[in-house]
Each structure stands twice: as structure tokens, then as C-alpha cells.
Coordinates of N, CA and C in Angstrom, one line a residue:
M290 N -168.0 87.0 -27.4 CA -169.1 87.0 -26.3 C -170.2 87.9 -26.7
A291 N -171.3 87.3 -27.0 CA -172.2 88.3 -27.6 C -173.5 88.6 -26.6
H292 N -174.3 87.7 -26.4 CA -175.7 88.0 -25.8 C -175.5 88.3 -24.4
T293 N -176.0 89.3 -24.0 CA -176.3 89.6 -22.7 C -177.5 90.4 -22.5
G294 N -177.7 90.9 -21.3 CA -179.0 92.0 -20.9 C -180.0 91.1 -20.3
E295 N -179.8 89.9 -19.7 CA -180.6 89.2 -19.0 C -180.5 89.5 -17.6
Q296 N -181.5 89.5 -16.9 CA -181.2 89.9 -15.4 C -180.6 88.8 -14.7
P297 N -179.7 88.8 -13.6 CA -179.3 87.8 -12.9 C -180.5 86.9 -12.3
V298 N -179.9 85.5 -12.4 CA -181.0 84.5 -12.2 C -180.8 83.6 -11.0
S299 N -179.6 83.8 -10.3 CA -179.2 82.7 -9.3 C -177.9 83.2 -8.6
A300 N -177.7 82.3 -7.8 CA -176.5 82.7 -6.9 C -175.2 81.9 -7.9
L301 N -175.4 81.3 -9.0 CA -174.5 80.6 -9.8 C -174.0 81.8 -10.4
R302 N -172.5 81.9 -10.2 CA -171.8 83.0 -10.9 C -170.4 82.7 -11.0
S303 N -169.5 83.3 -11.9 CA -168.0 83.2 -11.8 C -167.4 84.1 -10.6
L304 N -166.2 83.7 -10.1 CA -165.6 84.4 -9.2 C -164.5 84.7 -10.0
R305 N -163.7 85.9 -9.5 CA -162.6 86.5 -10.2 C -161.3 85.8 -9.7
S306 N -160.3 85.6 -10.8 CA -159.1 84.8 -10.5 C -157.9 85.3 -11.5
D307 N -156.8 85.1 -10.9 CA -155.6 85.7 -11.7 C -154.9 84.4 -12.5
E308 N -155.3 83.2 -12.2 CA -154.7 81.8 -12.7 C -155.3 81.4 -13.9
A309 N -154.7 81.8 -14.9 CA -155.2 81.4 -16.4 C -155.0 80.2 -16.8
T310 N -156.1 79.5 -17.5 CA -156.1 78.1 -17.9 C -156.6 78.1 -19.4
F311 N -156.2 77.1 -20.3 CA -156.7 77.2 -21.6 C -157.4 76.0 -22.0
V312 N -158.5 76.1 -22.5 CA -159.4 75.1 -23.0 C -159.9 75.1 -24.3
K313 N -160.3 73.8 -24.8 CA -160.4 73.4 -26.1 C -161.7 72.8 -26.2
F314 N -163.0 73.6 -26.4 CA -164.2 72.9 -26.4 C -164.4 72.3 -27.7
V315 N -164.5 70.8 -27.7 CA -164.5 70.1 -29.1 C -166.2 69.6 -29.2
N316 N -166.7 70.1 -30.5 CA -168.3 69.6 -30.4 C -168.1 68.3 -31.0
R317 N -168.5 67.0 -30.4 CA -168.7 65.8 -30.9 C -169.7 65.5 -31.3
T318 N -170.8 66.5 -31.7 CA -172.0 65.9 -31.9 C -172.3 66.5 -33.7
M319 N -173.5 66.2 -34.3 CA -173.7 66.6 -35.5 C -174.7 67.9 -35.3
R320 N -174.7 68.5 -34.0 CA -175.5 69.9 -34.0 C -174.5 70.9 -33.7
T321 N -175.0 72.2 -33.9 CA -174.1 73.2 -33.3 C -174.5 73.3 -32.0
A322 N -173.2 73.6 -31.3 CA -173.3 73.9 -29.8 C -173.1 75.4 -29.4
R323 N -173.8 75.7 -28.6 CA -173.8 77.0 -27.9 C -173.3 77.1 -26.5
P324 N -171.9 77.5 -26.4 CA -171.5 77.7 -25.1 C -172.0 78.8 -24.2
W325 N -172.2 78.7 -22.9 CA -172.6 80.0 -22.1 C -171.6 80.1 -21.1
W326 N -171.6 81.4 -20.5 CA -170.6 81.7 -19.5 C -171.6 82.3 -18.6
I327 N -171.6 82.1 -17.2 CA -172.3 82.7 -16.2 C -171.4 83.9 -15.7
N328 N -171.7 85.0 -16.0 CA -170.8 86.1 -15.7 C -170.6 86.4 -14.1
F329 N -170.0 87.5 -13.8 CA -169.6 87.6 -12.4 C -170.8 88.1 -11.6
D330 N -171.7 88.6 -12.5 CA -173.3 89.1 -11.8 C -174.3 87.8 -12.0
G331 N -173.8 86.8 -12.6 CA -174.8 85.7 -12.7 C -175.7 85.8 -13.7
V332 N -175.3 86.5 -14.8 CA -176.0 86.7 -16.0 C -175.4 85.9 -17.2
P333 N -176.2 85.0 -17.8 CA -175.5 84.1 -18.8 C -175.1 85.1 -20.2
Q334 N -173.9 84.8 -20.6 CA -173.5 85.3 -21.9 C -173.1 84.0 -22.9
N335 N -173.4 84.4 -24.1 CA -173.2 83.3 -24.8 C -171.9 83.4 -25.8
Y336 N -171.0 82.4 -26.3 CA -170.0 82.8 -26.7 C -170.1 82.2 -28.0
D337 N -169.4 82.4 -29.3 CA -169.5 81.8 -30.5 C -170.0 80.5 -30.8
D338 N -171.0 80.0 -31.6 CA -171.6 78.8 -31.8 C -170.3 78.0 -32.1
I339 N -170.4 76.5 -31.8 CA -169.2 75.6 -32.1 C -169.9 74.7 -33.2
P340 N -169.5 74.9 -34.5 CA -170.1 74.0 -35.4 C -169.9 72.5 -35.4
P341 N -170.7 71.6 -35.8 CA -170.5 70.1 -35.9 C -168.9 69.8 -36.0
G342 N -168.5 69.1 -35.3 CA -167.0 68.8 -35.4 C -166.1 69.8 -35.0
G343 N -166.4 71.1 -34.9 CA -165.6 72.2 -34.6 C -165.1 72.3 -33.2
A344 N -164.4 73.6 -32.9 CA -163.7 73.5 -31.6 C -163.6 75.1 -31.2
L345 N -163.6 75.3 -30.1 CA -163.5 76.7 -29.3 C -162.7 76.8 -28.6
H346 N -161.4 77.4 -28.9 CA -160.4 77.5 -27.8 C -160.4 79.0 -27.4
M347 N -160.2 78.4 -25.6 CA -160.4 80.0 -24.9 C -159.3 79.8 -23.9
R348 N -159.3 81.0 -23.4 CA -158.5 81.1 -22.3 C -159.5 81.7 -21.2
T349 N -159.2 80.8 -20.1 CA -160.4 81.2 -18.9 C -159.5 81.3 -17.7
Y350 N -160.3 81.3 -16.6 CA -159.5 81.0 -15.3 C -159.8 80.0 -14.4
R351 N -159.0 79.4 -13.7 CA -159.1 78.3 -12.8 C -159.7 78.8 -11.3
N352 N -160.5 77.9 -10.8 CA -161.3 78.4 -9.6 C -161.8 79.6 -9.6
T353 N -162.2 80.0 -10.7 CA -163.2 81.2 -10.7 C -164.7 81.2 -10.5
G354 N -164.9 79.8 -10.7 CA -166.4 79.4 -10.9 C -166.8 79.9 -12.2
D355 N -165.8 79.9 -13.1 CA -166.2 80.0 -14.6 C -167.0 78.9 -15.0
K356 N -168.3 79.2 -15.5 CA -168.9 78.1 -15.8 C -169.5 78.1 -17.3
L357 N -169.3 76.9 -17.9 CA -170.0 77.1 -19.3 C -171.1 75.9 -19.3
L358 N -172.3 76.4 -19.7 CA -173.4 75.3 -19.8 C -173.1 74.5 -21.2
I359 N -173.0 73.3 -21.0 CA -173.0 72.2 -22.2 C -174.5 71.5 -22.4
K360 N -175.1 71.7 -23.4 CA -176.4 71.4 -23.7 C -177.5 71.7 -22.6
N361 N -177.2 72.9 -21.9 CA -178.2 73.5 -21.0 C -178.0 72.8 -19.7
D362 N -177.3 71.5 -19.5 CA -177.5 71.1 -18.2 C -176.2 70.8 -17.6
E363 N -175.1 70.9 -18.2 CA -173.8 70.4 -17.7 C -172.9 71.6 -17.3
I364 N -172.1 71.7 -16.3 CA -171.2 73.0 -15.9 C -169.8 72.3 -16.1
Y365 N -169.1 73.0 -16.5 CA -167.7 72.7 -16.8 C -166.8 73.7 -15.9
F366 N -166.0 73.1 -15.2 CA -165.1 74.2 -14.3 C -163.7 73.8 -14.8
P367 N -162.8 74.8 -15.2 CA -161.7 74.8 -15.7 C -160.7 73.9 -14.6
T368 N -159.7 73.5 -15.2 CA -158.7 72.9 -14.3 C -157.4 73.7 -14.7
S369 N -156.3 73.2 -13.9 CA -155.0 73.9 -13.7 C -154.3 74.0 -15.3
K370 N -153.7 75.1 -15.5 CA -153.1 75.3 -16.8 C -152.0 74.3 -17.2
Q371 N -151.7 74.0 -18.2 CA -150.7 73.0 -18.7 C -149.6 73.5 -19.6
Y372 N -148.4 73.5 -19.6 CA -147.5 74.0 -20.7 C -146.6 72.9 -21.4
D373 N -146.1 72.9 -22.6 CA -145.2 72.1 -23.2 C -144.1 73.0 -23.7
E374 N -143.3 72.5 -24.4 CA -142.1 73.4 -24.7 C -142.5 74.4 -25.9
D375 N -144.1 74.4 -26.3 CA -144.5 75.4 -27.4 C -145.3 76.4 -26.8
G376 N -145.4 76.3 -25.4 CA -146.2 77.0 -24.6 C -147.5 76.5 -24.3
P377 N -148.6 77.3 -23.9 CA -149.9 76.5 -23.2 C -150.5 75.5 -24.2
T378 N -151.1 74.5 -23.2 CA -151.6 73.0 -23.7 C -153.1 73.7 -23.9
Y379 N -154.0 73.3 -24.7 CA -155.3 73.7 -24.3 C -156.0 72.4 -24.1
I380 N -156.6 72.3 -23.1 CA -157.1 71.1 -22.2 C -158.3 70.6 -23.4
P381 N -158.4 69.6 -23.6 CA -159.7 69.4 -24.6 C -160.7 69.0 -23.8
V382 N -161.8 69.5 -23.9 CA -163.2 69.3 -23.2 C -164.4 68.7 -24.3
D383 N -164.8 67.6 -24.3 CA -165.8 67.4 -25.5 C -167.1 67.7 -25.2
V384 N -167.8 68.2 -26.1 CA -169.2 68.6 -26.1 C -170.1 67.4 -26.6
T385 N -170.9 66.7 -25.9 CA -171.6 65.6 -26.5 C -173.0 65.7 -26.4
V386 N -173.9 65.0 -26.7 CA -175.4 65.0 -26.9 C -175.7 64.2 -25.6
P387 N -176.6 64.7 -24.5 CA -176.9 63.8 -23.6 C -177.9 62.9 -23.8
V388 N -178.0 61.9 -23.1 CA -179.1 60.8 -23.3 C -180.3 61.1 -22.8
Y389 N -181.3 61.5 -23.6 CA -182.5 61.9 -23.1 C -183.6 60.9 -23.0
S390 N -184.5 60.8 -22.0 CA -185.4 60.1 -21.8 C -186.4 59.7 -23.1
L391 N -187.1 58.8 -23.1 CA -187.9 58.6 -24.2 C -189.1 59.8 -24.2
K392 N -189.5 60.1 -23.2 CA -190.4 61.2 -22.9 C -190.1 62.5 -23.5
N393 N -188.9 62.7 -23.0 CA -188.1 63.9 -23.5 C -187.8 64.3 -24.9
C394 N -187.5 62.9 -25.6 CA -187.4 62.9 -27.0 C -188.6 63.1 -27.8
C395 N -189.7 62.7 -27.1 CA -191.1 62.6 -27.7 C -191.8 64.1 -27.6
L396 N -191.2 64.8 -26.6 CA -191.6 66.2 -26.4 C -190.8 66.9 -27.4
Q397 N -189.3 66.7 -27.7 CA -188.7 67.2 -28.5 C -189.3 67.3 -29.9
C398 N -189.7 66.1 -30.3 CA -190.4 66.0 -31.7 C -191.6 66.6 -32.0
I399 N -192.6 66.5 -30.8 CA -193.7 67.2 -30.9 C -193.5 68.8 -31.2
R400 N -192.6 69.4 -30.4 CA -192.4 70.8 -30.2 C -191.7 71.0 -31.8
K401 N -190.9 70.0 -32.2 CA -190.3 70.6 -33.7 C -191.3 70.6 -34.8
H402 N -192.4 69.8 -34.6 CA -193.3 69.2 -35.7 C -194.9 69.8 -35.4
V403 N -195.0 70.5 -34.2 CA -196.5 70.6 -34.2 C -196.3 72.1 -33.6
K404 N -197.1 73.2 -34.1 CA -197.3 74.5 -33.6 C -197.7 74.5 -32.0
S405 N -197.0 75.3 -31.2 CA -197.6 75.5 -29.9 C -199.0 75.4 -29.6
D406 N -199.8 76.3 -30.7 CA -201.0 76.7 -30.5 C -201.9 75.4 -30.8
D407 N -201.4 74.3 -31.1 CA -202.2 73.3 -31.6 C -201.9 72.0 -30.7
Y408 N -200.8 72.1 -29.4 CA -200.5 71.1 -28.5 C -201.9 70.6 -27.9
T409 N -202.8 71.7 -27.6 CA -204.1 71.2 -26.9 C -205.0 70.3 -27.8
K410 N -204.8 70.3 -29.0 CA -205.6 69.5 -30.1 C -205.2 67.9 -30.1
L411 N -204.0 67.8 -29.4 CA -203.2 66.6 -29.5 C -204.2 65.5 -28.3
E412 N -204.3 64.4 -28.4 CA -205.0 63.7 -27.4 C -203.8 63.1 -26.5
L413 N -203.4 63.8 -25.6 CA -202.5 63.4 -24.8 C -203.0 63.6 -23.4
P414 N -202.5 63.1 -22.3 CA -202.5 63.3 -20.9 C -202.3 64.7 -20.5
N415 N -203.2 65.3 -19.7 CA -202.7 66.7 -19.3 C -201.5 67.2 -18.7
S416 N -200.9 66.1 -18.2 CA -199.4 66.3 -17.6 C -198.3 66.5 -18.7
L417 N -198.8 65.9 -20.1 CA -198.0 66.1 -21.3 C -198.1 67.3 -21.7
H418 N -199.3 68.0 -21.8 CA -199.7 69.1 -22.4 C -199.0 70.4 -21.7
T419 N -198.9 70.0 -20.0 CA -198.3 71.0 -19.3 C -196.7 71.0 -19.7
D420 N -196.3 69.5 -19.9 CA -194.7 69.6 -20.3 C -194.3 70.3 -21.4
L421 N -195.3 70.2 -22.5 CA -195.1 70.7 -24.0 C -195.2 72.5 -23.7
K422 N -196.0 73.1 -23.0 CA -195.9 74.5 -22.6 C -194.7 74.7 -21.9
N423 N -194.1 73.8 -21.1 CA -192.8 74.5 -20.4 C -191.6 73.8 -21.1
S424 N -191.5 74.4 -22.4 CA -190.3 74.3 -23.1 C -189.0 74.4 -22.5
P425 N -187.9 73.9 -22.7 CA -186.6 74.2 -22.0 C -186.1 75.7 -22.3
H426 N -185.9 76.4 -21.0 CA -185.5 77.7 -21.0 C -184.0 77.7 -20.3
L427 N -183.3 78.6 -20.9 CA -181.8 78.6 -20.3 C -181.9 79.3 -18.8
L428 N -182.7 80.4 -18.7 CA -182.7 80.8 -17.4 C -183.2 80.0 -16.5
R429 N -184.1 79.0 -16.7 CA -184.8 78.3 -15.8 C -183.9 77.1 -15.8
A430 N -183.0 76.8 -16.5 CA -182.0 75.7 -16.4 C -180.9 76.0 -15.4
I431 N -180.6 77.6 -15.5 CA -179.4 78.0 -14.7 C -179.9 77.9 -13.3
E432 N -181.2 78.5 -13.1 CA -181.8 78.5 -11.6 C -181.8 77.0 -11.0
N433 N -182.3 76.2 -11.9 CA -182.2 74.7 -11.4 C -180.9 74.4 -11.0
L434 N -179.8 74.6 -11.9 CA -178.4 74.0 -11.7 C -177.9 75.0 -10.2
S435 N -178.3 76.1 -10.0 CA -177.9 76.8 -8.8 C -178.5 76.1 -7.5
K436 N -179.7 75.7 -7.8 CA -180.2 75.0 -6.6 C -179.6 73.6 -6.5
L437 N -179.1 72.9 -7.3 CA -178.5 71.8 -7.2 C -177.1 71.8 -6.5
Y438 N -176.3 73.0 -7.1 CA -175.1 73.1 -6.6 C -174.9 73.8 -5.1
R439 N -176.2 74.6 -4.9 CA -176.4 75.0 -3.5 C -176.6 74.0 -2.3
N440 N -177.4 72.9 -2.8 CA -177.6 71.8 -1.9 C -176.6 70.6 -2.0
N441 N -175.4 70.8 -2.6 CA -174.3 69.9 -2.6 C -173.3 70.3 -2.0

């Protein structure tokens, strides 16, 4: 667990628990995956990257509210621990690429190939210029998830 130092962004946070569980995050994509934990203060902290086809074995805690963002827009809630004759069983959780809209795919492509200073030179509707300026941001995504879970 490395990155921290950000300010708390939301009511989305982990709660303390003594019930351990074991999880194996399996990266089923051709991209490097970066799992994030929302700590007890609501501050995101990232774990080691998971290479394409790789896995991250974790001991975590059930019903704590431990949350890992998967591709910045899904939350994983740990389930009950399981054991077999060899000890704890790591519950597999697949990390996959979400299905993006055509608009989001185009925005990603433009961000990848065009310098941000040159966005306004493109002949695009103003709304797309605005979308390009508002590139994905982890803290904003967490705040949006917090609102979603608060309203449900």
C-alpha cells in the first residue's frame, strides 16, 4: 500500500472489523490494473499494480466497508471467508475492462493523441471541449460513488 496524502473526499470509507477474509484479484485485461482502498478516513490508498493476467492476493476484512475501486467505477465488498483442508481459500474477483460508450472511447483516444493545450484547436462542439478538459480523476470518481451509495 503506497500512495496516500490526499484529503478525505467523501463519506465513503472503510469501517473496522475483526472478521478476516481472503481475496484474489485477478486482472483479466491486457492493461495494468491499479486497485485502490478507501481507508478509515475516506482517503484513497493504492495497492501494488496488477499486471495483465496477474493476481493480487489480499487478506481483508468483511463488512468493514473495505472498498477497492476497479477501473475507477466499481466497488468491491468482501464476502465471508472460506477454508478448505489446506487453510484459507482466496475468493477470486475478476478485474475486467468496462464497456465504454462510443463518446468515452473517442474522448480517451483524443486525450491519448492530442496535447491538452491543443484541444481547442479541434473542430468539436463546445460540450466535447468541456468533456475533454474534465478528464477522469480518482477523487472526483470516489465522490460520485459516495453520492450514489448515499442515495441508495
